[in-house]
CSV table of C-alpha atoms in Angstrom, one decimal:
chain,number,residue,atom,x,y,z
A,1,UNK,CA,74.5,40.2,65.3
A,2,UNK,CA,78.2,40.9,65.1
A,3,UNK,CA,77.7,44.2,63.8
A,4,UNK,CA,75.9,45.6,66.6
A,5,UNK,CA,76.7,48.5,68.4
A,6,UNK,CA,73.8,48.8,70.8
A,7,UNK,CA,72.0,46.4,73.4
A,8,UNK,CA,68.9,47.2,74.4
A,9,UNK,CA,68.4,45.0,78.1
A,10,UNK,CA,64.7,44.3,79.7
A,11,UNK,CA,66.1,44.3,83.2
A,12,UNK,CA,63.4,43.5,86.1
A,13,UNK,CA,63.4,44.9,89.5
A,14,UNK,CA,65.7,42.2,91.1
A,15,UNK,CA,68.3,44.2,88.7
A,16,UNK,CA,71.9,42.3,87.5
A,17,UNK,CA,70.7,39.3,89.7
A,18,UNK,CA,68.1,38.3,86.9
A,19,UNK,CA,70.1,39.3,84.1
A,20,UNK,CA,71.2,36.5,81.3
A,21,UNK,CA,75.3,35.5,80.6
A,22,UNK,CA,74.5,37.7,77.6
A,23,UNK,CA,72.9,40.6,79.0
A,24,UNK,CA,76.2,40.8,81.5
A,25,UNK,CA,78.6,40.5,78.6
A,26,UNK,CA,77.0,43.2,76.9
A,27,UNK,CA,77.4,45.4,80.1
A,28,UNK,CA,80.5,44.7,80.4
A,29,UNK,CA,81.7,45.5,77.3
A,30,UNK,CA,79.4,48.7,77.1
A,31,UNK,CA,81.4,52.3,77.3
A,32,UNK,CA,77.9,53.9,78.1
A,33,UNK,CA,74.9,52.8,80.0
A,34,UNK,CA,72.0,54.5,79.5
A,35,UNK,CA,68.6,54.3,81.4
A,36,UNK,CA,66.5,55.6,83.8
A,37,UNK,CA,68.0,56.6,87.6
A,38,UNK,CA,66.3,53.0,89.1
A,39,UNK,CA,67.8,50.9,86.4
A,40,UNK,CA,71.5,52.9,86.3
A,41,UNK,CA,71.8,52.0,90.2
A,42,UNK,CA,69.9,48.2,89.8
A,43,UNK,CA,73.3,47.4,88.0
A,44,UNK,CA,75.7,49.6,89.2
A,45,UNK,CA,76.5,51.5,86.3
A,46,UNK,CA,78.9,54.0,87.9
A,47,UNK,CA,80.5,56.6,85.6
A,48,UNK,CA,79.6,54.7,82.7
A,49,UNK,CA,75.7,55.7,83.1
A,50,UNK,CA,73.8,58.0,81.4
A,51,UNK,CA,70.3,59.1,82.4
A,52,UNK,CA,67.6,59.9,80.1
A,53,UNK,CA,66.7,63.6,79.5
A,54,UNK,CA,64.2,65.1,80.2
A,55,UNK,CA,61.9,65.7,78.3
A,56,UNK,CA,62.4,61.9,76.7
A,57,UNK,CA,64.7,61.6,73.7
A,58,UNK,CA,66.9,58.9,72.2
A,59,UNK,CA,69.1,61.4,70.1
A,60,UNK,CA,72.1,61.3,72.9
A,61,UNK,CA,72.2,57.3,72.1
A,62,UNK,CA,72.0,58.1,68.8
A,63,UNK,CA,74.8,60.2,68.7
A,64,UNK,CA,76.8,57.8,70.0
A,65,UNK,CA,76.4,55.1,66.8
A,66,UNK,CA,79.5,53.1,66.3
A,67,UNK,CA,80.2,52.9,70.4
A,68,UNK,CA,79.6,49.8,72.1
A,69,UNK,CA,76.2,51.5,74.0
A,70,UNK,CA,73.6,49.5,76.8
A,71,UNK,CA,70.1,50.8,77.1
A,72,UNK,CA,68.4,49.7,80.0
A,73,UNK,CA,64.0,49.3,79.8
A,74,UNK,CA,62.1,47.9,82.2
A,75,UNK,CA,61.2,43.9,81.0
A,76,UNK,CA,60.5,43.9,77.4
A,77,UNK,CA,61.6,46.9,75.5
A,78,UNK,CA,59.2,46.5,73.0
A,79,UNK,CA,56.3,46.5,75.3
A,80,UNK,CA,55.5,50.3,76.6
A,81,UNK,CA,59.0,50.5,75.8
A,82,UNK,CA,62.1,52.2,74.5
A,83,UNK,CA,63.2,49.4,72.1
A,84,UNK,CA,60.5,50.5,69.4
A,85,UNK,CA,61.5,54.2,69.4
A,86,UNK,CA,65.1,53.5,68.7
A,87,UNK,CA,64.4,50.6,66.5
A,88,UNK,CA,62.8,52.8,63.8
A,89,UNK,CA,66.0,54.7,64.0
A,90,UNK,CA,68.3,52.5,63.2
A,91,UNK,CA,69.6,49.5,60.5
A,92,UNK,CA,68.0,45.9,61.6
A,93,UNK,CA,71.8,44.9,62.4
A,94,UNK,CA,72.9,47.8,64.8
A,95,UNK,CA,71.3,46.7,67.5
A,96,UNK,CA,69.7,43.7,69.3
A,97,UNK,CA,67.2,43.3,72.1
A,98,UNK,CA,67.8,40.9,75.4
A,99,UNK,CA,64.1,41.3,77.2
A,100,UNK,CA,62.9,40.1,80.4
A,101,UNK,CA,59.7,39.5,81.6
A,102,UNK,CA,57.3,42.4,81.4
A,103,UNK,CA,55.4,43.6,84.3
A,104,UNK,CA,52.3,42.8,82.2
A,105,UNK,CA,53.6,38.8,82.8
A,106,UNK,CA,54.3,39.7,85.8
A,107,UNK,CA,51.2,40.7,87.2
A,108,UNK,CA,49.8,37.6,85.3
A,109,UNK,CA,51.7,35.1,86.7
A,110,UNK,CA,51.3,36.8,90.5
A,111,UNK,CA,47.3,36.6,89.9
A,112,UNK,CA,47.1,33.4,88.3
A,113,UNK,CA,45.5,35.2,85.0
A,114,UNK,CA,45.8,33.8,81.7
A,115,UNK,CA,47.7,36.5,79.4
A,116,UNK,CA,45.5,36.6,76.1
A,117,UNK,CA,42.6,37.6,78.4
A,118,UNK,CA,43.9,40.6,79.7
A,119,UNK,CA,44.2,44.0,77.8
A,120,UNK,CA,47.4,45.9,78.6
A,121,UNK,CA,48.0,49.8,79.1
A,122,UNK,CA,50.4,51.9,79.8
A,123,UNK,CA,49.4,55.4,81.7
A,124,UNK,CA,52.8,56.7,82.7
A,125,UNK,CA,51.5,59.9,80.3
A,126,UNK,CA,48.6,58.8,79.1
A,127,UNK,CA,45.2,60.4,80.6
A,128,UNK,CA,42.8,57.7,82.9
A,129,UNK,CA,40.5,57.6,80.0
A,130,UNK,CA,42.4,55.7,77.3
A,131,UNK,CA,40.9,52.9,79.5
A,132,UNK,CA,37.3,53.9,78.6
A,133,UNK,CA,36.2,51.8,75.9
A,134,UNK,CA,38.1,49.1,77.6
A,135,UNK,CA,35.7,48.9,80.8
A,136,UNK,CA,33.8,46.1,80.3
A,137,UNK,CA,31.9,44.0,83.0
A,138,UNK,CA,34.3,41.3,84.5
A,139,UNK,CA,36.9,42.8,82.0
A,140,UNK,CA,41.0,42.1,83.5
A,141,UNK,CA,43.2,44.5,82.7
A,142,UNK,CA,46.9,45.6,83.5
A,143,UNK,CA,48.0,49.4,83.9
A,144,UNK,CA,51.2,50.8,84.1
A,145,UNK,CA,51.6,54.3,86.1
A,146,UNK,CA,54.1,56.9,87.0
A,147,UNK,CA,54.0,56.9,90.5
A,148,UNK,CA,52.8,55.8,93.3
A,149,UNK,CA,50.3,59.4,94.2
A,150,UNK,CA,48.4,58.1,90.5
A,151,UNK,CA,46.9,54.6,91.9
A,152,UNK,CA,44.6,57.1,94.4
A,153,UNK,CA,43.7,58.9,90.8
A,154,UNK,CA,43.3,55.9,89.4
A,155,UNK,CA,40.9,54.3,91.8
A,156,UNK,CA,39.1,57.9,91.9
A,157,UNK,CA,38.8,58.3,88.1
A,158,UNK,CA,36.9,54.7,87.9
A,159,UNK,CA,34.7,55.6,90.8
A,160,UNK,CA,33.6,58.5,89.6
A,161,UNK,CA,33.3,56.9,85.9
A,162,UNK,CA,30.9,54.5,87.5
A,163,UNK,CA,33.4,51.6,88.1
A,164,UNK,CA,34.1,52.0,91.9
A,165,UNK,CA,33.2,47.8,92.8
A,166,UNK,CA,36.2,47.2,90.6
A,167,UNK,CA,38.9,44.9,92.3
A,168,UNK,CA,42.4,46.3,92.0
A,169,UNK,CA,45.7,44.9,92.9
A,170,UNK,CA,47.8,47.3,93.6
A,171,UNK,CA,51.8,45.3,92.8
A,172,UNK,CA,54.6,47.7,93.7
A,173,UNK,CA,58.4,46.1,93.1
A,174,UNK,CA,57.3,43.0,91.1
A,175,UNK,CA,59.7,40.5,90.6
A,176,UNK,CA,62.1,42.1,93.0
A,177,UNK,CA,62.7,41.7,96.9
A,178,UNK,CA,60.5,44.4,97.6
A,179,UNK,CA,57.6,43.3,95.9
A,180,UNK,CA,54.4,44.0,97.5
A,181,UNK,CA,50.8,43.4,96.5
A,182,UNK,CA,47.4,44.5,97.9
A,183,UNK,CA,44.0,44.6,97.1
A,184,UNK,CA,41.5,47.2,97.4
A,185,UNK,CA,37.9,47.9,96.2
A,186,UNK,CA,38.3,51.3,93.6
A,187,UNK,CA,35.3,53.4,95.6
A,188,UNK,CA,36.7,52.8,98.9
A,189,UNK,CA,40.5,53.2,98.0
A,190,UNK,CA,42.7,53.5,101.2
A,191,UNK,CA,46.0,51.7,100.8
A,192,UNK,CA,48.5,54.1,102.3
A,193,UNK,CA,52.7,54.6,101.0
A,194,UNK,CA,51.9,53.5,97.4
A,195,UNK,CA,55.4,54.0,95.8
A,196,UNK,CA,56.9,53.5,92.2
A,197,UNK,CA,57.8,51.5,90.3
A,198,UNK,CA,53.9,50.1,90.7
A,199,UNK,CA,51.5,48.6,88.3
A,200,UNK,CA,47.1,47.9,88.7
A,201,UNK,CA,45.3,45.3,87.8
A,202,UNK,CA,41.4,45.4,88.1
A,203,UNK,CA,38.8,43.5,87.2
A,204,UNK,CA,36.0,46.0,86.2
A,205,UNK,CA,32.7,45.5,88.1
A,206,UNK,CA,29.8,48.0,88.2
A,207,UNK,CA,29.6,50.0,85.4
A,208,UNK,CA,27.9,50.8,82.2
A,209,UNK,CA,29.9,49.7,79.1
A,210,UNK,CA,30.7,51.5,76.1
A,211,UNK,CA,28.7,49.5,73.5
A,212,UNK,CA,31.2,47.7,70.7
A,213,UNK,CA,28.6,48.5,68.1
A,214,UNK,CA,28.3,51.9,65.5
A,215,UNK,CA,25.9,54.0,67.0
A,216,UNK,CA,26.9,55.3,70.7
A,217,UNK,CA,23.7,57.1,72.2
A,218,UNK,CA,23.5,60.8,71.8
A,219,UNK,CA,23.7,61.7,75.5
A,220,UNK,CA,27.5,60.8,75.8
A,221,UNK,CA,28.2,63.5,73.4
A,222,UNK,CA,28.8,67.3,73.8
A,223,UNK,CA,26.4,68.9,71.4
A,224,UNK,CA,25.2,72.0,70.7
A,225,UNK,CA,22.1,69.7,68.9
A,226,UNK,CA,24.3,69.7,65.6
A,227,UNK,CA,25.3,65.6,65.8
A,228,UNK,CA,25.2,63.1,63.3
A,229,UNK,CA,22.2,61.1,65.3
A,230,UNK,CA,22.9,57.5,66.6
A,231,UNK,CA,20.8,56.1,64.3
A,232,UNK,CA,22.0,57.9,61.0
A,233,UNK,CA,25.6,57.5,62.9
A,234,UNK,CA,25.6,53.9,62.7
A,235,UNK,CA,24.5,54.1,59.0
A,236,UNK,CA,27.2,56.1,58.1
A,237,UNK,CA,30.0,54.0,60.2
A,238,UNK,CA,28.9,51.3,58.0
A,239,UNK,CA,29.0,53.4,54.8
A,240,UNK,CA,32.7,54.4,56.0
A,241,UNK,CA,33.7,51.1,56.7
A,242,UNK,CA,36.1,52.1,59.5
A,243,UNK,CA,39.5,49.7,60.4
A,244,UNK,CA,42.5,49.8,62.7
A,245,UNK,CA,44.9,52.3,61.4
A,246,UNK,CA,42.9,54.1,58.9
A,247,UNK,CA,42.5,57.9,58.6
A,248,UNK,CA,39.5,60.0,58.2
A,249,UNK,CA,38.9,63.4,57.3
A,250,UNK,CA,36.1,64.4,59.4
A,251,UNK,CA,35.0,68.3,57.4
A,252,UNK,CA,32.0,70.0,58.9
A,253,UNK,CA,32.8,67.7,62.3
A,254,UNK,CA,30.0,69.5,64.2
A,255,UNK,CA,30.2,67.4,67.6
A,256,UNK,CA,33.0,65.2,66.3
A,257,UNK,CA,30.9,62.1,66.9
A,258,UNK,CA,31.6,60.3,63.5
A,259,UNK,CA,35.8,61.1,64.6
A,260,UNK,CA,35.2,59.4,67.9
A,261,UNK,CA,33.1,56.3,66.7
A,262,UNK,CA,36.0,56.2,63.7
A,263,UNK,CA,39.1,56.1,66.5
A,264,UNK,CA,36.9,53.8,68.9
A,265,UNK,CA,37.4,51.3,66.1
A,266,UNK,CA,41.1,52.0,66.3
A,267,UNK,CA,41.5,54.6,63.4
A,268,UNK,CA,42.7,58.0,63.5
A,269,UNK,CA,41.2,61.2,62.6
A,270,UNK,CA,41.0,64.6,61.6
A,271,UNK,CA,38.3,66.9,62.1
A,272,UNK,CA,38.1,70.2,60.9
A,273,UNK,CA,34.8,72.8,62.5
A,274,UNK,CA,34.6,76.1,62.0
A,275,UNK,CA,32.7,77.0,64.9
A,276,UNK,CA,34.2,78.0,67.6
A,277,UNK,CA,31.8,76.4,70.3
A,278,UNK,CA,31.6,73.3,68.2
A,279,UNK,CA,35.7,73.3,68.4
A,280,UNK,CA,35.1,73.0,72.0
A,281,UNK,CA,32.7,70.5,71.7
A,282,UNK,CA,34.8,68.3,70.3
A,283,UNK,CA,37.9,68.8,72.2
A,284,UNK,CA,35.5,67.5,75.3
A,285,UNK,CA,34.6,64.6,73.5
A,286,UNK,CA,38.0,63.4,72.5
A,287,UNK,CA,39.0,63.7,75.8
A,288,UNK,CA,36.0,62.4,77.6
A,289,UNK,CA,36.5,59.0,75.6
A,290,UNK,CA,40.7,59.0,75.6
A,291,UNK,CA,41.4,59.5,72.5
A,292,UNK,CA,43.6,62.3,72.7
A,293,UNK,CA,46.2,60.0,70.8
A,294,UNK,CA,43.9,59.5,67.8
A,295,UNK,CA,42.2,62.5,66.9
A,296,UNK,CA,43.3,66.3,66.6
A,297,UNK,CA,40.8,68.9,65.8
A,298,UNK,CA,41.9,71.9,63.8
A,299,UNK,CA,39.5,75.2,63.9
A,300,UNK,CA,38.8,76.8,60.5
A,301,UNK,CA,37.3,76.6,56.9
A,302,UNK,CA,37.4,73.0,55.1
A,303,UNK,CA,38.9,74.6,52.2
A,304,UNK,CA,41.4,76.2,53.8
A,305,UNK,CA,42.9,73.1,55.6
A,306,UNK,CA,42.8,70.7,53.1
A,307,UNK,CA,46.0,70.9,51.2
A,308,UNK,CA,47.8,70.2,54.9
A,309,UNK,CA,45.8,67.4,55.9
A,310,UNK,CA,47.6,63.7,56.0
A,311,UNK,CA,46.4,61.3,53.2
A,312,UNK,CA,43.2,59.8,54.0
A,313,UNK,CA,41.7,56.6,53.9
A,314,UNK,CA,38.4,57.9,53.7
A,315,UNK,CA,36.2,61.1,53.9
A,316,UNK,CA,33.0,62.4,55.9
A,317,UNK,CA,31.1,65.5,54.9
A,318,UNK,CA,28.5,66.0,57.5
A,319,UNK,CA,27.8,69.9,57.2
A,320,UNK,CA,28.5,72.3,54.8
A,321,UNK,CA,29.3,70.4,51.2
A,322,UNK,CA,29.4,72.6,48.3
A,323,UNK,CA,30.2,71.7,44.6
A,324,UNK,CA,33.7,73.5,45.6
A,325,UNK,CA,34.4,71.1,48.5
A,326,UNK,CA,33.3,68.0,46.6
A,327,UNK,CA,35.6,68.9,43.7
A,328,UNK,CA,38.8,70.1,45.7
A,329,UNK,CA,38.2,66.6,48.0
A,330,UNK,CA,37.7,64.5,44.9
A,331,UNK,CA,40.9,66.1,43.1
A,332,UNK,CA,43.0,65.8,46.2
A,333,UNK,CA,42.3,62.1,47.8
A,334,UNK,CA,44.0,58.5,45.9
A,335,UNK,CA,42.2,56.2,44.1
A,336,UNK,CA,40.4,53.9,46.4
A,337,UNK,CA,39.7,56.5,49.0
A,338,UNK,CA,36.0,55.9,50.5
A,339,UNK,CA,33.8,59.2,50.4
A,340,UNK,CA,30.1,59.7,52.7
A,341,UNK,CA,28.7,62.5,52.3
A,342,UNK,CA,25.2,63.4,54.3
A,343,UNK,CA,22.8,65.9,53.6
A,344,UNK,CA,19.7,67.5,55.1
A,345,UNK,CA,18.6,70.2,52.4
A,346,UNK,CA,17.2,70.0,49.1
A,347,UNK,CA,19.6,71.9,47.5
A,348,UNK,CA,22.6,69.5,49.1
A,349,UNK,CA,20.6,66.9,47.7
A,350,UNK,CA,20.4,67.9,44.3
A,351,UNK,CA,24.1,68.4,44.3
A,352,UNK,CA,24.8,64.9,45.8
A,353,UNK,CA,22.3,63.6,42.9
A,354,UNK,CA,24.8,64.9,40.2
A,355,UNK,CA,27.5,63.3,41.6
A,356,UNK,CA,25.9,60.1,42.2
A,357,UNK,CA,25.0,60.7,37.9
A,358,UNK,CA,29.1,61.8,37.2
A,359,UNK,CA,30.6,59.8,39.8
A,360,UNK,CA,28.8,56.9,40.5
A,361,UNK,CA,28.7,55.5,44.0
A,362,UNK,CA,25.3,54.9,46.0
A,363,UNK,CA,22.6,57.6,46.4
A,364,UNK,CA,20.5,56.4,49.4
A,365,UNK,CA,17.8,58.5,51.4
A,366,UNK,CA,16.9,57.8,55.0
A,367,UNK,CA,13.8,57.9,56.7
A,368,UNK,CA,13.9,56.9,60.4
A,369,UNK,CA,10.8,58.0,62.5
A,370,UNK,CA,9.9,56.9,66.4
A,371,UNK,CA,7.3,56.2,68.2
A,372,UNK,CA,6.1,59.8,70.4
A,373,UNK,CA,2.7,60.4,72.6
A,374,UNK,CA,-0.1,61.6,70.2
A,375,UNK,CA,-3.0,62.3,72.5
A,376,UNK,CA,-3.7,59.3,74.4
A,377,UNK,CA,-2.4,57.4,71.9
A,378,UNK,CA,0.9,57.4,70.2
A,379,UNK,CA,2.1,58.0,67.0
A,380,UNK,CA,5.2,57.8,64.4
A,381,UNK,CA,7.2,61.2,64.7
A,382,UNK,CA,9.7,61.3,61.5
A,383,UNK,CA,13.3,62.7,62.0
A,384,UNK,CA,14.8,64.9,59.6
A,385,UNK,CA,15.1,63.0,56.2
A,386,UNK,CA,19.0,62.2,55.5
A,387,UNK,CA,20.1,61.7,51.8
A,388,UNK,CA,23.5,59.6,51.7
A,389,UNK,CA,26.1,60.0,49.2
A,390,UNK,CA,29.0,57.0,49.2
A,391,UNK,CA,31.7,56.4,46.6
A,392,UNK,CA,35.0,55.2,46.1
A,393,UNK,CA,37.5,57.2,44.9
């Protein structure tokens, strides 16, 4: 503790008045302040204050290592904050963190909500969506946003996503003598002079879930008709065995559904189409369900990309596999790397047979069929048969 140079403060919007003995000491000792405009004039910083640039970067703290240096963040910095960012900069004993309540608690404590039931986002540059797979019925959750013109967007976005009986509280200035906090339905959103700093609540009412479950019905997807069908889809999520922080190669994406039921369960992807129309498919579909932050897309051969893709946790063929792609992928990925290959032609199928013979794994062949009209009757209509290829590495 003695050792460091840098403070990081969680200061609140009643500014120096709320600040600990510490937090004071450390601002009076500091030769720079640095922070956003709000916080610099919440504590008076003077000539000693520094404003962030613009775009965001923490290099001009950085550059000042050795100096006794403040960093102001609203509540906790490690919470939608700066104090992660410049964390992974520096030594564990160059700097230390004095937080204050987050906005998150906050808005907790305002609304009488219990903390562990609420999920927390911050929007300040993050697109509406994110929240997507979050809307549940009667689910609470917390938003931060950059100004006051996005709560209109905001109540908009739900409404036209089918959530506009959500409740929202709309809490400008928490914690500070200009705290204010209204309430308004999302579809008939009207509250007038919303200004920063300003956070939402809602409790979502109205809509139609995402389900939690492998499997998300066809129709949310754009598709040129070449998908990995819900039911196969779920069959292969299980095959890929997908976790939180895990990446996947996604070759042959086709409508990128398999990337987007991957991220959904908090893993990150790549996936690589060569069609141009198929490209844009995808791009619609990461950003329909937010997650722009989770999955890229990168136009081209398979082949071609594969030496400058990021390690992966595990691999999905769903179009195009070729003794040459199963080779290079094989050679290329670590031990312990999950593979799933799925195949719609004989001769894929004979090729996924000889791995399954050199390679091991399981070999497994799919026959789904559903029930169509057949006269007056009905009658079982069979799906394209899928053969399955899965090994580890």
């Amino acid at each position: 503790m003695s050792e460091a140079w840098l403070t990081i403060i969680g200061l609140g919007d009643d500014g120096a008045a709320g600040l600990s003995d510490a937090a004071r000491q450390a601002l009076a000792t500091a030769q720079v302040i640095f922070g956003g405009p709000r916080h610099l004039d919440l504590i008076g910083a003077r000539d000693r204050g520094r404003a962030w640039p613009v775009p965001f970067s923490v290099e001009p703290v950085l550059a000042l290592r050795g100096t006794p240096v403040v960093v102001l963040a609203s509540g906790d910095p490690f919470w939608f904050g700066a104090g992660a960012v410049l964390a992974d900069r520096l030594e564990a004993q160059e700097w230390i963190s004095l937080p204050a309540p987050s906005v998150f608690q906050l808005a907790a404590n305002a609304l009488g909500w219990r903390m562990e039931g609420i999920a927390c986002h911050g929007l300040h540059a993050a697109p509406f969506e994110r929240l997507r797979h979050w809307l549940q019925p009667e689910a609470r959750l917390v938003v931060t946003l950059a100004d006051g013109g996005a709560v209109g967007r905001l109540a908009a976005w739900l409404d036209g996503a089918g959530w506009g009986a959500s409740d929202l509280w709309v809490m400008e200035a928490l914690g500070g003598p200009r705290q204010r906090i209204r309430q308004a339905k999302a579809q008939a959103f009207d509250l007038p002079g919303v200004a920063a700093p300003v956070v939402v609540a809602l409790i979502a009412r109205g809509g139609v879930a995402l389900p939690r479950t492998a499997g998300l019905p066809d129709d949310l997807f754009a598709s040129d008709g070449q998908i990995t069908k819900a039911p196969i889809r779920a069959l292969t999520m299980a095959a890929l065995a997908p976790r939180p922080g895990l990446v996947l190669w996604d070759l042959g994406a086709g409508s990128g559904s398999i990337s987007v039921e991957w991220c959904l369960a908090g893993g990150h992807s790549v996936a690589v189409e060569q069609h141009a129309s198929r490209v844009a498919n995808i791009t619609a579909n990461i950003a329909f369900f937010g997650i722009d932050d989770r999955c890229r897309v990168l136009k081209g051969d398979a082949m071609t990309h594969l030496p400058d893709l990021p390690s992966p946790d595990a691999v999905f063929i769903g179009g195009g596999a070729t003794a040459a792609l199963l080779d290079a992928v094989w050679d290329r990925v670590l031990p312990g790397v999950r593979i799933v290959v799925n195949s719609v032609t004989l001769e894929t199928d004979g090729l996924l047979s000889q791995y399954h013979a050199s390679h091991g794994g399981t070999l497994t062949r799919i026959d789904i069929a559903h029930a169509t009209p057949l006269g007056g009757m009905r009658g079982w209509q069979a799906t394209r048969t899928v053969t399955q290829w899965s090994a580890v590495r």
